[in-house]
CSV table of C-alpha atoms in Angstrom, one decimal:
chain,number,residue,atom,x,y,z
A,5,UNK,CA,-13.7,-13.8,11.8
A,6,UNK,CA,-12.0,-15.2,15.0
A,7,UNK,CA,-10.2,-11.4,15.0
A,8,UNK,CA,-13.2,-9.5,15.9
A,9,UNK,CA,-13.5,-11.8,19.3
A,10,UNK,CA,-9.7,-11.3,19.9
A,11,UNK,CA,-10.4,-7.6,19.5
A,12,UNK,CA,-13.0,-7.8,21.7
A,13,UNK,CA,-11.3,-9.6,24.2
A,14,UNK,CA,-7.8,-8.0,24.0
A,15,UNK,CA,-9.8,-3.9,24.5
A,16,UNK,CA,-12.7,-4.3,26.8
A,17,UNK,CA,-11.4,-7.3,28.8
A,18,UNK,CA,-7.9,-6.7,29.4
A,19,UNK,CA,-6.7,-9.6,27.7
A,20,UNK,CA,-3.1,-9.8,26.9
A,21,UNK,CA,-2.4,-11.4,23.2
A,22,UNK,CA,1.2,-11.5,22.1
A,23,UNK,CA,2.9,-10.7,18.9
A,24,UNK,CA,-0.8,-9.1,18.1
A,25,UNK,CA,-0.1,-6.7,15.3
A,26,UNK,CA,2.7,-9.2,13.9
A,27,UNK,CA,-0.2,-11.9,13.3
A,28,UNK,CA,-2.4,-9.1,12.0
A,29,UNK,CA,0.7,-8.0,9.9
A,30,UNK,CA,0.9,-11.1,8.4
A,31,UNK,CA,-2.5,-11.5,7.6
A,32,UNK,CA,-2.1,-8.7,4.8
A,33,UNK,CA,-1.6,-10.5,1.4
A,34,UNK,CA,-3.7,-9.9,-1.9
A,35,UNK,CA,-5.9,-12.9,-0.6
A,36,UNK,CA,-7.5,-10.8,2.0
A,37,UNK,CA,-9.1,-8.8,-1.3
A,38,UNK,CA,-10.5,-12.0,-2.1
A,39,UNK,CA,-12.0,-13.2,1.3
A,40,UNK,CA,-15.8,-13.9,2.0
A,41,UNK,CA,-16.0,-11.5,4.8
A,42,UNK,CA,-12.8,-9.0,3.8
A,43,UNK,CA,-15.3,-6.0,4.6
A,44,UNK,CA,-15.3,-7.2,8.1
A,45,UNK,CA,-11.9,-7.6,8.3
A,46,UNK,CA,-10.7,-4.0,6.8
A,47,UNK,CA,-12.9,-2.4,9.4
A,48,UNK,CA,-11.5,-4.6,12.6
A,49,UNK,CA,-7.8,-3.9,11.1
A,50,UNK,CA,-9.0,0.2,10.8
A,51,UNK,CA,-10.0,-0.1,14.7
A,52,UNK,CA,-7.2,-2.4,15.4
A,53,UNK,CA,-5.0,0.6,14.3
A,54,UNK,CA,-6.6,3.6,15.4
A,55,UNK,CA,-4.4,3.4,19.2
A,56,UNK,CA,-2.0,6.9,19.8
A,57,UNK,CA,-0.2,4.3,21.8
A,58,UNK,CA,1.3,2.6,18.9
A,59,UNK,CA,5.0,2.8,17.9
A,60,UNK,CA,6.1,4.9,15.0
A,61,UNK,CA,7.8,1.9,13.2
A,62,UNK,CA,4.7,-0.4,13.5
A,63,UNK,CA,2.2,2.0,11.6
A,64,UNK,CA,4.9,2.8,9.1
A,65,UNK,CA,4.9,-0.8,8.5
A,66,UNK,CA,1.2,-1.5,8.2
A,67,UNK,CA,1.3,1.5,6.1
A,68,UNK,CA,4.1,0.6,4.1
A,69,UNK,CA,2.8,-2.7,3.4
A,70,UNK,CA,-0.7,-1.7,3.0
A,71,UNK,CA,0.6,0.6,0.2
A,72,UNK,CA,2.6,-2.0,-1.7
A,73,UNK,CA,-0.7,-4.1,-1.7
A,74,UNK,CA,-2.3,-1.5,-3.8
A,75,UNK,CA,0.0,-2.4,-6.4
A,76,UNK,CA,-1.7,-6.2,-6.6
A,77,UNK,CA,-5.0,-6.0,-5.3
A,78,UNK,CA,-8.2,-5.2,-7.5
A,79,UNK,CA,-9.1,-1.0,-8.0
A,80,UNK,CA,-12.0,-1.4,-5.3
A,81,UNK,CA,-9.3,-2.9,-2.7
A,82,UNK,CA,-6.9,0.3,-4.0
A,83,UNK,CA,-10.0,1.9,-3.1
A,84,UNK,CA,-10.0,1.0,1.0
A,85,UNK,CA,-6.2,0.8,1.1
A,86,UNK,CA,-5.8,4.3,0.5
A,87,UNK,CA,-8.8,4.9,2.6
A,88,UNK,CA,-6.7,3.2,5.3
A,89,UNK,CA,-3.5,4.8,4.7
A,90,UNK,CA,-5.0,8.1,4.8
A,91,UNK,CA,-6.7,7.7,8.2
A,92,UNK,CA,-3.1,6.5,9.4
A,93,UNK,CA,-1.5,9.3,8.4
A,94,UNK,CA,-4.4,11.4,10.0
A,95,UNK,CA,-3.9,9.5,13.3
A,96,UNK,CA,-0.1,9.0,13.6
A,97,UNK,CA,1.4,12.4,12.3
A,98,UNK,CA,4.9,10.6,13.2
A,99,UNK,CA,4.6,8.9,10.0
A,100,UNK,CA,4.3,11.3,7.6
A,101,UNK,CA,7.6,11.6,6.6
A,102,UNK,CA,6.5,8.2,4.4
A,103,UNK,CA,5.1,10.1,2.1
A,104,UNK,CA,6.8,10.6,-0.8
A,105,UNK,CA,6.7,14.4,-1.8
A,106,UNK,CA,9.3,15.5,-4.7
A,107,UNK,CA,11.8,18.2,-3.3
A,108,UNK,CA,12.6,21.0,-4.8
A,109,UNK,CA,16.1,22.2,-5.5
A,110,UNK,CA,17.1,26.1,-5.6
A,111,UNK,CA,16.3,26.9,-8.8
A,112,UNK,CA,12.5,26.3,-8.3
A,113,UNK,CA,12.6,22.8,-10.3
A,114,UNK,CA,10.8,19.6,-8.9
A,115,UNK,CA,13.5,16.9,-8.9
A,116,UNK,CA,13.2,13.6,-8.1
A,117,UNK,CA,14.2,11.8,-4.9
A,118,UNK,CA,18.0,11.0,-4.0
A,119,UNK,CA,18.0,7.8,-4.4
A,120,UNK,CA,16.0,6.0,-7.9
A,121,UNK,CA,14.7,2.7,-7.2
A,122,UNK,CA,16.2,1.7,-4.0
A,123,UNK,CA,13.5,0.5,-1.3
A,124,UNK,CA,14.9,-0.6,2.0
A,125,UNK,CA,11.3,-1.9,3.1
A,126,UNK,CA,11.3,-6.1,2.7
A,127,UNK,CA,7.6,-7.1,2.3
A,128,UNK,CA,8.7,-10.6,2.7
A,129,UNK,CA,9.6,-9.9,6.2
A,130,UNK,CA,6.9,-11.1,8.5
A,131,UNK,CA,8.2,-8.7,11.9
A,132,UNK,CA,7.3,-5.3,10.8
A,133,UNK,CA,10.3,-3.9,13.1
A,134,UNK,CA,12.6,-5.6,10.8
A,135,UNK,CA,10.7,-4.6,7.7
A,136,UNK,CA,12.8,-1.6,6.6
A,137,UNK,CA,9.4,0.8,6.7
A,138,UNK,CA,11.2,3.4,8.4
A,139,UNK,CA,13.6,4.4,6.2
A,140,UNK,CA,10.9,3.5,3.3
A,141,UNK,CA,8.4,6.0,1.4
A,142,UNK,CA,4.9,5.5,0.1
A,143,UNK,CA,6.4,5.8,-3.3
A,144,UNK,CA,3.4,3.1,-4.1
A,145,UNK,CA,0.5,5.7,-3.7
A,146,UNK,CA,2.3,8.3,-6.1
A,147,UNK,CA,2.2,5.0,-9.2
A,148,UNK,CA,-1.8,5.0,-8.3
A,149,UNK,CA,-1.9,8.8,-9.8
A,150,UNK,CA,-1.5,7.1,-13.4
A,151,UNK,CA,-3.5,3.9,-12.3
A,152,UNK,CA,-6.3,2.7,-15.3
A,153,UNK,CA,-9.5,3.7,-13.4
A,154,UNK,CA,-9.8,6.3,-12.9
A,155,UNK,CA,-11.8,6.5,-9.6
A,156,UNK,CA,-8.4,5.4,-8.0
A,157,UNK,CA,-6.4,8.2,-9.7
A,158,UNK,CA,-9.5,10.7,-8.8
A,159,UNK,CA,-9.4,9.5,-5.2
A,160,UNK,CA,-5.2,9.5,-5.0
A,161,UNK,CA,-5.5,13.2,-6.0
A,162,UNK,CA,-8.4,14.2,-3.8
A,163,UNK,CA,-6.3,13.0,-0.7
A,164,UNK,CA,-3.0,14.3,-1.8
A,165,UNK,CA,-4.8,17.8,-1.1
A,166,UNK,CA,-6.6,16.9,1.6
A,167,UNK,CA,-3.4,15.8,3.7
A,168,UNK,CA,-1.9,19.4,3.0
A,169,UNK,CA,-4.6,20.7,5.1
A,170,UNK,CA,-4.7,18.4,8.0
A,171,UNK,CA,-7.1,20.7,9.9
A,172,UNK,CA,-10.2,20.6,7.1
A,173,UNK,CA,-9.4,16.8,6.7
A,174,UNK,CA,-11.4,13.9,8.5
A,175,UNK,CA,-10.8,10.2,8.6
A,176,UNK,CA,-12.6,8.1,6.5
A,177,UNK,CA,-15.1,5.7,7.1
A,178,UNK,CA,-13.6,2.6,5.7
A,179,UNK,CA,-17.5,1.2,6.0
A,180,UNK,CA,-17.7,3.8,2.8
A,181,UNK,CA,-15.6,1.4,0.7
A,182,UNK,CA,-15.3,-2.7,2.0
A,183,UNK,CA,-17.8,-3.6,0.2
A,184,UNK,CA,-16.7,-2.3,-3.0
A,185,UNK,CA,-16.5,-4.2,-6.2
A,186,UNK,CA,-15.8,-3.7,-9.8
A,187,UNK,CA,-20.0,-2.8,-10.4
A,188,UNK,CA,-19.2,0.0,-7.7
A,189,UNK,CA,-15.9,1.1,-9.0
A,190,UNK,CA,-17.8,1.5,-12.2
C-alpha cells in the first residue's frame, strides 16, 4: 500500500526514489497473487510501467519475469499477467523481439527455435539489468496455449492475434481482471 504514496510522490512531486523499479522488481513473487490488496497493487505496477522513458532491458525484465510468474500463480493471476504483458508490449515496441514466434525455414515448415531449453533469463536475480531478459523469450506465454482452463488458453490466443495487428489493438484495463478469482474464472 505504501507504493501508491511513493508513486504519488515520486510523479506529481518530483520526488527522487532510488533503485525504484529494482524494489518493485523484487516485489514480484507468487505471494503478490495471494495479497489482501493485490488488485491495488497490479494497477499501481500497470501505471508504474506505462513511462516511454523506460530502458528496453528494464521492461523486458518486468516482462520476462511477469511471464514466468504465470507458470506459478493461480489462472485468475494468469489472467492479469498476460493482461500486463500485453499492454507492455503495446507500450514498449522495443521489446517485442521477446516474443517467442516459431520461424519458418525454406521449405514452408514451422520449426522450432535454435536453441531447446536453454533460457539465459535468471529469475533469482533481484537487478533486472543482470537478469538475462534480453537475450530471453516469452517462451512462458506460448505453455499457457495448453494451460487447463480454458479462459487462459482462450485469452493467450485472443492476444496472440491481437498483437499481429498493433493498430486495431488497445491496452487493457487491468481494472478488468485484479479482482479475479477462481468463481470469476469460472
Amino acid at each position: 500500500m505504501a507504493l501508491s504514496g511513493l508513486f504519488i510522490l515520486m510523479t506529481q512531486h518530483q520526488l527522487e526514489y532510488p533503485k525504484f523499479y529494482d524494489k518493485l522488481y523484487a516485489l514480484l513473487t507468487p505471494a503478490v497473487f495471494m495479497a489482501k490488496h493485490r488488485s491495488v497493487f497490479l494497477q499501481l505496477l500497470d501505471a508504474c510501467l506505462k513511462s516511454s522513458y523506460l530502458q528496453a532491458y528494464l521492461v523486458a525484465s518486468f516482462a520476462k519475469r511477469l511471464s514466468r510468474l504465470t507458470l506459478s500463480v493461480p489462472p485468475a493471476g494468469a489472467l492479469i499477467i498476460i493482461a500486463l504483458i500485453h499492454n507492455l508490449l503495446r507500450r514498449h515496441p522495443s521489446i517485442n523481439f521477446l516474443v517467442h514466434w516459431e520461424v519458418a525455414q525454406d521449405d514452408g515448415v514451422a520449426s522450432l527455435p535454435k536453441k531447446i531449453g536453454a533460457d539465459p533469463f535468471n529469475n533469482e536475480e533481484t537487478d533486472p539489468a543482470k537478469s538475462g531478459a534480453m537475450r530471453s523469450s516469452l517462451w512462458e506465454i506460448d505453455t499457457l496455449r495448453h494451460h487447463y482452463t480454458p479462459a487462459v488458453s482462450r485469452f493467450v490466443a485472443s492476444l496472440e492475434t491481437d498483437l499481429t495487428v498493433r493498430a486495431k489493438t488497445m491496452e487493457m484495463k487491468i481494472t478488468d481482471f485484479s479482482s479475479g478469482s477462481y468463481a470469476t474464472v469460472f
